[in-house]
mmCIF file of C-alpha atoms and ligand atoms in Angstrom:
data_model
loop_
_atom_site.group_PDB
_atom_site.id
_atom_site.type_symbol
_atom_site.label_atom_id
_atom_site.label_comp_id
_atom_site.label_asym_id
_atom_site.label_seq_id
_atom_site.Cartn_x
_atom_site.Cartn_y
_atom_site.Cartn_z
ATOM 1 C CA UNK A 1 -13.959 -1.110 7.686
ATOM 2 C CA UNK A 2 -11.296 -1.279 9.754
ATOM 3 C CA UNK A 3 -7.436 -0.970 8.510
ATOM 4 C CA UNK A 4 -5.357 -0.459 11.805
ATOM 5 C CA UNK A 5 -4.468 -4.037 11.710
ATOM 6 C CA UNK A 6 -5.513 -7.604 11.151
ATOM 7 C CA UNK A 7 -5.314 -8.405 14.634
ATOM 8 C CA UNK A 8 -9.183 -7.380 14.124
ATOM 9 C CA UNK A 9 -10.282 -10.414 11.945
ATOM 10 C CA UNK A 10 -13.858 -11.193 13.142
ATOM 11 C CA UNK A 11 -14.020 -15.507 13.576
ATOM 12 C CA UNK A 12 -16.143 -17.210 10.853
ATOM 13 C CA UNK A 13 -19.444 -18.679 11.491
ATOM 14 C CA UNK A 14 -17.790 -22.016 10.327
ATOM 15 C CA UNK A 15 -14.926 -21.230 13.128
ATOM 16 C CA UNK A 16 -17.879 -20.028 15.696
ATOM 17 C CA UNK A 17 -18.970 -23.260 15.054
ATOM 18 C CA UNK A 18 -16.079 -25.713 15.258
ATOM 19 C CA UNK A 19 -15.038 -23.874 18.734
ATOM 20 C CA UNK A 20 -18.493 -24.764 19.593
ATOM 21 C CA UNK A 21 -18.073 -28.354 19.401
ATOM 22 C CA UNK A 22 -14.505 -28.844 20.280
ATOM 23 C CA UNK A 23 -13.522 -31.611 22.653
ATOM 24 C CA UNK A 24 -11.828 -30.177 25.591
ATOM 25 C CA UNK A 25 -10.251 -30.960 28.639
ATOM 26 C CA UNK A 26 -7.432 -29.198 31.588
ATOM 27 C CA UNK A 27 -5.018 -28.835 29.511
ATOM 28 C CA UNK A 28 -2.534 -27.879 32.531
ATOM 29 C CA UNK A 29 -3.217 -32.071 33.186
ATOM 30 C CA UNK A 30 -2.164 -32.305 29.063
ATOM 31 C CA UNK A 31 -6.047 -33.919 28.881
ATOM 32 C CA UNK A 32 -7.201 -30.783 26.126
ATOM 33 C CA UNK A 33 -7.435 -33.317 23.387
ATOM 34 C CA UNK A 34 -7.667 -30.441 20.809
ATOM 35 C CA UNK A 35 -5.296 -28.828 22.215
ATOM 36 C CA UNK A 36 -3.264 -31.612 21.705
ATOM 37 C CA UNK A 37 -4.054 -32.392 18.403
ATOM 38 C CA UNK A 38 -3.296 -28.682 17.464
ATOM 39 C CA UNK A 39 0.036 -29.189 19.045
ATOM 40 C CA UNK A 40 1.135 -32.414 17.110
ATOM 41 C CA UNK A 41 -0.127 -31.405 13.389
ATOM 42 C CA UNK A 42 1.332 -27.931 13.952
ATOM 43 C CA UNK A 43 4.683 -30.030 14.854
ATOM 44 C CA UNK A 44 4.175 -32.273 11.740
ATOM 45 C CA UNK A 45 3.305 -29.695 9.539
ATOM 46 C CA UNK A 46 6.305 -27.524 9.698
ATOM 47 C CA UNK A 47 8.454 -29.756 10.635
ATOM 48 C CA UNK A 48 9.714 -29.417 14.270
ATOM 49 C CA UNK A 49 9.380 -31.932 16.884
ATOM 50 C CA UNK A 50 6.908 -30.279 18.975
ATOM 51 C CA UNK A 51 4.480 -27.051 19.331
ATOM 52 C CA UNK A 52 3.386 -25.181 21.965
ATOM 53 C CA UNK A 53 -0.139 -23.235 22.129
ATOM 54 C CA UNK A 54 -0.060 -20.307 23.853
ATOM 55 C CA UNK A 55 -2.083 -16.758 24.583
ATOM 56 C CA UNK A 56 -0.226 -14.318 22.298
ATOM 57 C CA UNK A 57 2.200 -13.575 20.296
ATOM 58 C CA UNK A 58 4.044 -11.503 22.775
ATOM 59 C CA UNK A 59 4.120 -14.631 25.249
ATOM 60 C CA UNK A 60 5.882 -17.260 22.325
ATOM 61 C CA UNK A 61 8.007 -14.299 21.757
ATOM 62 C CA UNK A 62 9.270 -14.119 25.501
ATOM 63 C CA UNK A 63 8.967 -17.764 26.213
ATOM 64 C CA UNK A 64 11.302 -18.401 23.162
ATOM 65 C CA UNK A 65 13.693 -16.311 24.417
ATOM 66 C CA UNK A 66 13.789 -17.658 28.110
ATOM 67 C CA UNK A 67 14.131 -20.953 26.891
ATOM 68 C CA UNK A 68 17.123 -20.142 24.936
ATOM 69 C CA UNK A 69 18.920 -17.859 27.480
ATOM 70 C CA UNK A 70 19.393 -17.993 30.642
ATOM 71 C CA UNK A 71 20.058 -15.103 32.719
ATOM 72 C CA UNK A 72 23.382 -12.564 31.906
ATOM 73 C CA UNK A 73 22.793 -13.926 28.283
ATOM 74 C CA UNK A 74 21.883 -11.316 25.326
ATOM 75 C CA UNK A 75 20.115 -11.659 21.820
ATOM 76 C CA UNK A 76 20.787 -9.956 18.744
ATOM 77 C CA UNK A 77 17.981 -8.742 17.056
ATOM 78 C CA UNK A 78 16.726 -6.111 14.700
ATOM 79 C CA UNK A 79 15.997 -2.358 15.941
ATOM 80 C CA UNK A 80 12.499 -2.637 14.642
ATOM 81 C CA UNK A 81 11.954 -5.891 16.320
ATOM 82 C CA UNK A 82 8.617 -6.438 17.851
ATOM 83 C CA UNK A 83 10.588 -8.626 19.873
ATOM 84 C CA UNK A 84 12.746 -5.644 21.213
ATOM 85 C CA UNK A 85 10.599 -2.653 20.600
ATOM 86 C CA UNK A 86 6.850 -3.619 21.030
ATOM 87 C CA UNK A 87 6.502 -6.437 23.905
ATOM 88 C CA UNK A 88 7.198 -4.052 26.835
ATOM 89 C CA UNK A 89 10.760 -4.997 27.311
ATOM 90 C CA UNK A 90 9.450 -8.193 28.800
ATOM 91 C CA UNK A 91 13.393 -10.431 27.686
ATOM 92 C CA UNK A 92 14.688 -7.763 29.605
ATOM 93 C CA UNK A 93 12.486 -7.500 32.643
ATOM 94 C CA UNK A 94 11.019 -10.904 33.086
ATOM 95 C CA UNK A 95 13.951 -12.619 31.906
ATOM 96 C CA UNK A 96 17.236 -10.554 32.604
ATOM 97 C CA UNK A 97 18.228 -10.961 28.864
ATOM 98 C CA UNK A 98 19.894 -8.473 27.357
ATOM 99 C CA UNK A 99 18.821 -7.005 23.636
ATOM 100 C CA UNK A 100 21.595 -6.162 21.460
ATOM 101 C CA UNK A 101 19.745 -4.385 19.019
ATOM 102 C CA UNK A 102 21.370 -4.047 15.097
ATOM 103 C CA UNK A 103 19.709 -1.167 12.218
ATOM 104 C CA UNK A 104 17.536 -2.840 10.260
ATOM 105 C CA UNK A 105 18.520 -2.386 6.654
ATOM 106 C CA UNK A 106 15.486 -0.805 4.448
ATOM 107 C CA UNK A 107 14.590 -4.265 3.801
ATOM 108 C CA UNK A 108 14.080 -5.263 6.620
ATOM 109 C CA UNK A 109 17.216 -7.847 6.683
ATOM 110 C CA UNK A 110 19.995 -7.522 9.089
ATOM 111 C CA UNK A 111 23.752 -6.931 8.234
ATOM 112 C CA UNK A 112 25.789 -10.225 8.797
ATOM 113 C CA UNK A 113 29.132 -7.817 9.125
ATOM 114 C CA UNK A 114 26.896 -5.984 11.729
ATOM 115 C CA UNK A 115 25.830 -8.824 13.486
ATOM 116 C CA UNK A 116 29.620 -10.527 13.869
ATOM 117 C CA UNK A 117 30.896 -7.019 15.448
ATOM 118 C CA UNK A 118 27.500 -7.284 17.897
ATOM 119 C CA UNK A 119 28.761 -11.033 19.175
ATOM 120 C CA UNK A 120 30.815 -10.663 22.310
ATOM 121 C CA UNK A 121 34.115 -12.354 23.118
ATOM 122 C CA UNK A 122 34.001 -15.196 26.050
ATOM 123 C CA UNK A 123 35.531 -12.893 28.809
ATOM 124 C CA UNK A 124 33.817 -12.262 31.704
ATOM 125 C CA UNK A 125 33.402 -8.280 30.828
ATOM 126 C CA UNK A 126 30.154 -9.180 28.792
ATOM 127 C CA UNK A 127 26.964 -10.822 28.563
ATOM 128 C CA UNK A 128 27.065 -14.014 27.009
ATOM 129 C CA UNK A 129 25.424 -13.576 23.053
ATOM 130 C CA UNK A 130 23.450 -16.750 22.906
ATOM 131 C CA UNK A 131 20.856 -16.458 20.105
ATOM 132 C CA UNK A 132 19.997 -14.218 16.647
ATOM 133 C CA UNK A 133 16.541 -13.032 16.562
ATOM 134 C CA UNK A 134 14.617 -12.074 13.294
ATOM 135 C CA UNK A 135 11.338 -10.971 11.759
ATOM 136 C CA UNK A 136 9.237 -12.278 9.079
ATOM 137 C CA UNK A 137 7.417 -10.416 7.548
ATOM 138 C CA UNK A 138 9.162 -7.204 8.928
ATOM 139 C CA UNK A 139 6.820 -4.333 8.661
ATOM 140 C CA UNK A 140 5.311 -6.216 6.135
ATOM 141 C CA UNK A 141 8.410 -6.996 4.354
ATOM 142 C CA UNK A 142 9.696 -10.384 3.485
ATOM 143 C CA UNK A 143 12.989 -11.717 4.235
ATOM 144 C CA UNK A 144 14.234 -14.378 1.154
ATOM 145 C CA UNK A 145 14.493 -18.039 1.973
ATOM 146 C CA UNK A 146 18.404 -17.490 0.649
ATOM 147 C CA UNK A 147 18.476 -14.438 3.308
ATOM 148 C CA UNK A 148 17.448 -17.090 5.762
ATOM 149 C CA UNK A 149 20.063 -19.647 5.163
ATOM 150 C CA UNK A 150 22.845 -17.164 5.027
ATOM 151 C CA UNK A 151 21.666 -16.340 8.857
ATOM 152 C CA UNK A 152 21.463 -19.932 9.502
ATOM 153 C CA UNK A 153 25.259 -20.305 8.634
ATOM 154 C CA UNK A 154 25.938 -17.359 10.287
ATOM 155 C CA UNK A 155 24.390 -18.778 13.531
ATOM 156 C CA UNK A 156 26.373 -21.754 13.170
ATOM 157 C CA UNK A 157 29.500 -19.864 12.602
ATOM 158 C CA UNK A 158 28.973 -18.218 15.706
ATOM 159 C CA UNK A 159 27.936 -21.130 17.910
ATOM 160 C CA UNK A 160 24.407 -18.922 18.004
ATOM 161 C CA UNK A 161 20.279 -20.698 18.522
ATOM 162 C CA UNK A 162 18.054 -18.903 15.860
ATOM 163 C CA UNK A 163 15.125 -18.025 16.375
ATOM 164 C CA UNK A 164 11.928 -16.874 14.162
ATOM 165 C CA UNK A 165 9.186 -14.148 15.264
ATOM 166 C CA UNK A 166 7.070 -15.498 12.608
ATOM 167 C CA UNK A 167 3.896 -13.698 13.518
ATOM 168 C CA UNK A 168 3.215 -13.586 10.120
ATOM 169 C CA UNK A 169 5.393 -16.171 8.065
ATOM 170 C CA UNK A 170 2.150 -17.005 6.638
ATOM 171 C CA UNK A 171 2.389 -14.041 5.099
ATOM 172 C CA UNK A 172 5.684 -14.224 3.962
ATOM 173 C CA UNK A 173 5.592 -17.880 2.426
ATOM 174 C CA UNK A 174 2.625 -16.874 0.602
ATOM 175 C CA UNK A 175 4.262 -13.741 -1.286
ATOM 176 C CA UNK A 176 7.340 -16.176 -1.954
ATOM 177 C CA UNK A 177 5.505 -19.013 -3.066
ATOM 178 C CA UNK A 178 6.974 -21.688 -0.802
ATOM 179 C CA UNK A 179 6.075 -24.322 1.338
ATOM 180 C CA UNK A 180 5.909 -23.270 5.150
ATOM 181 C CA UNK A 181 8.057 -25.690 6.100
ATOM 182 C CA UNK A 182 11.052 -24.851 3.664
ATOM 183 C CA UNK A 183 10.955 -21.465 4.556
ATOM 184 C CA UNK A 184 11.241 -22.230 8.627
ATOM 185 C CA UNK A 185 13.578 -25.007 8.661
ATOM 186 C CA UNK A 186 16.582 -22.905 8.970
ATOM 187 C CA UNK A 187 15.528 -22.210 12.828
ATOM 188 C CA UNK A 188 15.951 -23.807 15.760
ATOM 189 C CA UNK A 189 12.477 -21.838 17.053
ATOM 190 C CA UNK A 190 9.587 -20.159 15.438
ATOM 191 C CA UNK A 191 6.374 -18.094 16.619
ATOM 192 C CA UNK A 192 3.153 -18.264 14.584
ATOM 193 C CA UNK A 193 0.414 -15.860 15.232
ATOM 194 C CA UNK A 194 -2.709 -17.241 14.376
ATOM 195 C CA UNK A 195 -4.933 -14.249 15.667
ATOM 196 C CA UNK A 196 -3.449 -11.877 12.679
ATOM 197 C CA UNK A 197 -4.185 -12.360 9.215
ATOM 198 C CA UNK A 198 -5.277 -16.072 9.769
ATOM 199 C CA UNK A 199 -8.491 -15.124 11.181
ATOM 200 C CA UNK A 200 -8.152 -16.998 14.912
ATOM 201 C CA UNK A 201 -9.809 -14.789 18.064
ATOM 202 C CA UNK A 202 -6.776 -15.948 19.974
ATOM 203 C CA UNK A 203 -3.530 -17.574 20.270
ATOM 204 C CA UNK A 204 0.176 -17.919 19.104
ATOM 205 C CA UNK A 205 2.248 -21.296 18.789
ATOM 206 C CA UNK A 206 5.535 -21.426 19.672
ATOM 207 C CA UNK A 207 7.572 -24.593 17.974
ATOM 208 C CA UNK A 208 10.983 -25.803 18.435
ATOM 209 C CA UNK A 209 12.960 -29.768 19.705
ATOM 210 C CA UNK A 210 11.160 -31.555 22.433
ATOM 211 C CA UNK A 211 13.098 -30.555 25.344
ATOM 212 C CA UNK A 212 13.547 -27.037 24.250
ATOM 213 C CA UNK A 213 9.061 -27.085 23.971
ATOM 214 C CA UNK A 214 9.005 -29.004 27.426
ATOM 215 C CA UNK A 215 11.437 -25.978 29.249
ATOM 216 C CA UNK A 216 8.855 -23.581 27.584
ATOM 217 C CA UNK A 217 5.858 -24.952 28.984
ATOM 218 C CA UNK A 218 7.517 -24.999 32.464
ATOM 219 C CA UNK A 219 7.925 -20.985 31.760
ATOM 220 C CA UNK A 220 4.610 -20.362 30.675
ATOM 221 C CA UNK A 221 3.130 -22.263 33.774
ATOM 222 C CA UNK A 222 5.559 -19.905 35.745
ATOM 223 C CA UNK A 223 3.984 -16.736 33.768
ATOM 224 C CA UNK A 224 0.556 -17.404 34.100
ATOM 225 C CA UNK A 225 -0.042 -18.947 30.653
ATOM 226 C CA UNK A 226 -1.378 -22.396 31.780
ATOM 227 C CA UNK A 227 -4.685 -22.616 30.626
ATOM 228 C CA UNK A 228 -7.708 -25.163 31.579
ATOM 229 C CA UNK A 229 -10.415 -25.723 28.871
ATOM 230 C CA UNK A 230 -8.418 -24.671 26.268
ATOM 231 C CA UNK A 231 -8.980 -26.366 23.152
ATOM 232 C CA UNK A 232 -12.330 -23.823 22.375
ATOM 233 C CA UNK A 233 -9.421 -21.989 20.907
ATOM 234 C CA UNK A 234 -7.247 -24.311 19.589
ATOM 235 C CA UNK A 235 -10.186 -25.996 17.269
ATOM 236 C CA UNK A 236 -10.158 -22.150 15.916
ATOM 237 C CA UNK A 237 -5.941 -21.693 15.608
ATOM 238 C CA UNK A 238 -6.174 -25.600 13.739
ATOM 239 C CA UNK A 239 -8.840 -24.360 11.440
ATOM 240 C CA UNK A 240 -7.147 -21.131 10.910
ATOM 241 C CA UNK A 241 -3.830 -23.181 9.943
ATOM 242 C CA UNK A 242 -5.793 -25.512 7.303
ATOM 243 C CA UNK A 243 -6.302 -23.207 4.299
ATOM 244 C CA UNK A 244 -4.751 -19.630 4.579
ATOM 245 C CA UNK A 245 -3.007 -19.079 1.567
ATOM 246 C CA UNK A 246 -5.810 -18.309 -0.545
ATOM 247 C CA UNK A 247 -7.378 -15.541 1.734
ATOM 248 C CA UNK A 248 -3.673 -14.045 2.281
ATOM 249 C CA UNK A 249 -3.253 -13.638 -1.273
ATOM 250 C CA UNK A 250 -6.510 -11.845 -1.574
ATOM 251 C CA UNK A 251 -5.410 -9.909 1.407
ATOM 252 C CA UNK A 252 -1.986 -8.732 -0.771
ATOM 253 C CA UNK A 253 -3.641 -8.048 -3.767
ATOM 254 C CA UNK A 254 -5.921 -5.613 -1.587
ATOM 255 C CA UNK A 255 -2.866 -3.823 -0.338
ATOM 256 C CA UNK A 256 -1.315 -3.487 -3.841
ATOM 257 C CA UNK A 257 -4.906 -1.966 -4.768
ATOM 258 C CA UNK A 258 -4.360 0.259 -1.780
ATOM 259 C CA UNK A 259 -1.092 1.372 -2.250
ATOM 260 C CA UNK A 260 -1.515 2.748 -6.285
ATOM 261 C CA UNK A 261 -4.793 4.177 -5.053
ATOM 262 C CA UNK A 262 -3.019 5.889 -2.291
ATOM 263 C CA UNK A 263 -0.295 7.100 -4.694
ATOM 264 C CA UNK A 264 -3.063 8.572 -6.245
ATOM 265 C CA UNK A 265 -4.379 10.892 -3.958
ATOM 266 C CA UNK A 266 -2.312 14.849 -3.702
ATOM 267 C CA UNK A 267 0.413 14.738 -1.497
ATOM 268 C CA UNK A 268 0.845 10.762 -0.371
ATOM 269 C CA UNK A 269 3.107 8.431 -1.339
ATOM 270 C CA UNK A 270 3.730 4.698 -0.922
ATOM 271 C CA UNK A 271 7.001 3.087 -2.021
ATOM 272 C CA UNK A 272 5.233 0.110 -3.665
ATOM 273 C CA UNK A 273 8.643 -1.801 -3.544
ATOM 274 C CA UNK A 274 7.591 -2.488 -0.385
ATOM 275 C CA UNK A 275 4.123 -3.473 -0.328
ATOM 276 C CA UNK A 276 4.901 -6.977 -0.481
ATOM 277 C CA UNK A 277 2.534 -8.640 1.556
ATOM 278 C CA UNK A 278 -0.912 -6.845 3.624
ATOM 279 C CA UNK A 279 0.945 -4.020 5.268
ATOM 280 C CA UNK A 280 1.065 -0.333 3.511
ATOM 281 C CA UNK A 281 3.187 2.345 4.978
ATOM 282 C CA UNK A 282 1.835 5.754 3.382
ATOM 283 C CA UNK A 283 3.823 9.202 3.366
ATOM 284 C CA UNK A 284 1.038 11.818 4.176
ATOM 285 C CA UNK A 285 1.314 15.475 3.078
ATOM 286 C CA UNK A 286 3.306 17.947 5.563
ATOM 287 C CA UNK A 287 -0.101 19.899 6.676
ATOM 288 C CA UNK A 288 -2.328 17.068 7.097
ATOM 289 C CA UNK A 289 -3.700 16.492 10.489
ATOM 290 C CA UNK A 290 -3.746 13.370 10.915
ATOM 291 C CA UNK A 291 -5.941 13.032 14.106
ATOM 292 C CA UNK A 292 -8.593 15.238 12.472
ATOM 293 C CA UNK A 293 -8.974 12.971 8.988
ATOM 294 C CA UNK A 294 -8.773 9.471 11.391
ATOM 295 C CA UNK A 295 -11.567 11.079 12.851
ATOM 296 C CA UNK A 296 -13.494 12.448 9.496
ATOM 297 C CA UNK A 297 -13.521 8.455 8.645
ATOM 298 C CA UNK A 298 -14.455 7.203 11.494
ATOM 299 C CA UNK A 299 -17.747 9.450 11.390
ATOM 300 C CA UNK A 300 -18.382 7.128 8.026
ATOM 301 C CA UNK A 301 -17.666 3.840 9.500
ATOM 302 C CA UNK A 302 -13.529 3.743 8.475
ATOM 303 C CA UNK A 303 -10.916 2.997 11.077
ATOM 304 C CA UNK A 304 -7.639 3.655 10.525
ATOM 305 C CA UNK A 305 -4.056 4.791 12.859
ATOM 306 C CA UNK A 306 -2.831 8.146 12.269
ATOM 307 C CA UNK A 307 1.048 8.439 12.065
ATOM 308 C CA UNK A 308 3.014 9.968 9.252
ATOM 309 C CA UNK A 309 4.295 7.314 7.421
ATOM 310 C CA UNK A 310 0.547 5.905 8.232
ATOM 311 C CA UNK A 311 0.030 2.128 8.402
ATOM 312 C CA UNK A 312 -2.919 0.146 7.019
ATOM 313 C CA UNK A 313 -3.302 -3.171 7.097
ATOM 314 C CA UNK A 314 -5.522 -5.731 5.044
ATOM 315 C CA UNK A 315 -7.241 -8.758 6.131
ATOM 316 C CA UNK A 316 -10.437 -10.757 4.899
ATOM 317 C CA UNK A 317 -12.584 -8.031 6.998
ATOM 318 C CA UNK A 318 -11.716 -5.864 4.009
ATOM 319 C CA UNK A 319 -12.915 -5.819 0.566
ATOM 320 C CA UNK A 320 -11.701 -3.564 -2.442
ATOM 321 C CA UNK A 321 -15.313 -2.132 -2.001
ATOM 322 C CA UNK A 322 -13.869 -0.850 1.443
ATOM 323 C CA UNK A 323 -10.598 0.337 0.093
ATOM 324 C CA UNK A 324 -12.450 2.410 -2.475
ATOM 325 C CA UNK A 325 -14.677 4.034 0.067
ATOM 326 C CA UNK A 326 -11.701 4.945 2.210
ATOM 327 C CA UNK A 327 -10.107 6.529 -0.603
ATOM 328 C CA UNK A 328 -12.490 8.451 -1.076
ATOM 329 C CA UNK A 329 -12.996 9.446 2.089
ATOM 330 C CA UNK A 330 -9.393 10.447 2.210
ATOM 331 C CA UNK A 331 -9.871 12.978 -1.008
ATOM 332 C CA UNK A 332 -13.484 14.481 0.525
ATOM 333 C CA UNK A 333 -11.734 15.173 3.485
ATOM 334 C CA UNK A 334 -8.599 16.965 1.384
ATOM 335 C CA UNK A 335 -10.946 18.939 -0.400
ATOM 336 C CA UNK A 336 -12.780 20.476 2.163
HETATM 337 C C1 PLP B 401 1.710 -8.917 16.591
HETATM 338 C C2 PLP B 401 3.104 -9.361 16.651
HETATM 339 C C3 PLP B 401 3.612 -10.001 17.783
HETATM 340 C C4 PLP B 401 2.832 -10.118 19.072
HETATM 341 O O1 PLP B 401 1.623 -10.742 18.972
HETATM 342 P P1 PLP B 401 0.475 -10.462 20.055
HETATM 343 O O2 PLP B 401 -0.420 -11.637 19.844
HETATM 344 O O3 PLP B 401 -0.132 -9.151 19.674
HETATM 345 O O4 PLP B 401 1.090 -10.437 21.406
HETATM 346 C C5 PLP B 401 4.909 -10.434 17.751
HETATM 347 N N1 PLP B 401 5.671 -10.261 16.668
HETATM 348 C C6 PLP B 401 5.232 -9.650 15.561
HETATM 349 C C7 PLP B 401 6.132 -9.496 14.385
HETATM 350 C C8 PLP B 401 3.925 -9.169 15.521
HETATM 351 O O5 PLP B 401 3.499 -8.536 14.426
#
């Protein structure tokens, strides 16, 4: 039972088994043919002219952003951005792009007033702002397809790309109820992680316009991110993409189950506005020690990240069965 994230899906038997039997080839020759084939339904299916798969989420992320900016340019992007905050500064390092972070309002959206103060002027005193970056879901929190096309006019107003970390639009078009590719036709990029809560062992895409996909291969060649027999994966990231909806919803339910079950339990609270898709931030009392209750679960089989607000994350690993049990685990161990 493990809620520290759903980068932990286990791979189906029925995905065990298609990996098994996919056709591959070197992809680095372009002779994977299921890597291929991931590559052109993925860019039919939402609606870009061509997809990129590569290792991780992180990589699309940085390869996105190389192929946008050169060096000396900057991206805006939100302070809680993985894209700033969690991929080891690699824009910064590995591309000499600067971040011009912006506060994330409490929904996770980004101020357009904000934003138009963060653009520089063309003089020579600044780095050149080339490209908005956002997140969705943020933190598990869904940005509104309106949201969206209010940043895609801003983009334009601004001469700006826009891009989408959409490590887990999945997510996000299945709490809005809307076709993937209406929600990420506003951008001129988008990431999909298909090793989260769509139940792939590995692998990210990374879509955009033909030339724009062609500049990113040459970058991940130039990171290290060519790889040979490749399509063992992609037959896993294709099945992933065929069906998810019905598992994510089961996988927000869970977390709405979670979250009034946490609220609950003395001393923790969830603001259940928030809980909008698999992600639950939970307020913990004062005293607790965290470390000392992660470890009173794991003794009975429960994984979970301490932190105060702690985060737990569902996926189709967990049940409400599971939920239930680390509930109660959580009051046992107050009580003691
Ligand atoms: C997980 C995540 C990534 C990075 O994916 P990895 O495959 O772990 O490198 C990027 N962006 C967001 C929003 C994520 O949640």
């Amino acid at each position: 039972m493990d809620f520290r994230s759903d980068t932990v899906t286990q791979p189906s038997e029925a995905m065990r088994q298609c990996m098994a039997q996919a056709k591959v080839g070197d992809d680095v020759y372009g002779d994977d043919p299921t890597v291929n084939d991931l590559e052109h339904w993925a860019a039919a299916r939402h609606v870009f002219e061509s997809a990129l798969f590569v290792t991780s989420g992180t990589q699309a992320n940085l390869l996105a952003l190389m192929a946008h900016c050169d060096r000396g340019d900057e991206y805006l992007c939100g302070q809680q951005a993985h894209n700033y905050r969690y991929e080891a500064g690699g824009a910064a390092v590995l591309g000499s792009i600067q971040p011009q972070p912006i506060e994330n309002n409490p929904d996770g959206s980004l101020d357009f007033d904000k934003l138009a103060a963060a653009v520089k002027p063309a003089d020579f005193h600044f780095a050149r702002t080339r490209l908005l970056s956002l997140e969705n879901t943020i933190n598990g929190k869904v940005l509104s397809l309106e949201y969206l096309q209010q940043a895609r006019q801003f983009a334009d107003r601004h001469q700006l790309r826009l891009h989408l970390d959409g490590a887990r639009i999945y997510n996000a078009a299945t709490a809005l109820d809307i076709d993937i590719a209406e929600l990420v036709a506003p951008f001129d990029s988008i990431t999909i992680c298909l090793s989260k809560g769509l139940g792939a062992p590995v692998g990210s895409l990374l879509l955009g316009d033909r030339e724009y996909i062609e500049k990113a291969r040459r970058i991940r060649k130039m990171l290290g991110g060519g790889m040979r027999q490749a399509g063992i994966l992609a037959a896993a990231g294709k099945m992933a993409l065929q069906d998810p909806i019905p598992q994510l919803r089961i996988d927000h339910k869970n977390a709405q189950y979670l979250a009034s079950e946490l609220n609950q339990i003395h001393g923790w609270s969830v603001n259940t506005q928030f809980v909008q898709t698999n992600i639950v931030f939970a307020k913990c009392p004062d005293e607790l020690d965290g470390e000392a209750l992660c470890a009173y679960l794991m003794d009975r089989g429960i994984l979970v990240t301490p932190g105060n607000p702690m985060r737990f994350v569902t996926h189709n690993g967990i049940t409400e069965t599971a939920i239930d049990q680390m509930i109660a685990g959580i009051k046992q161990y107050q009580a003691m």
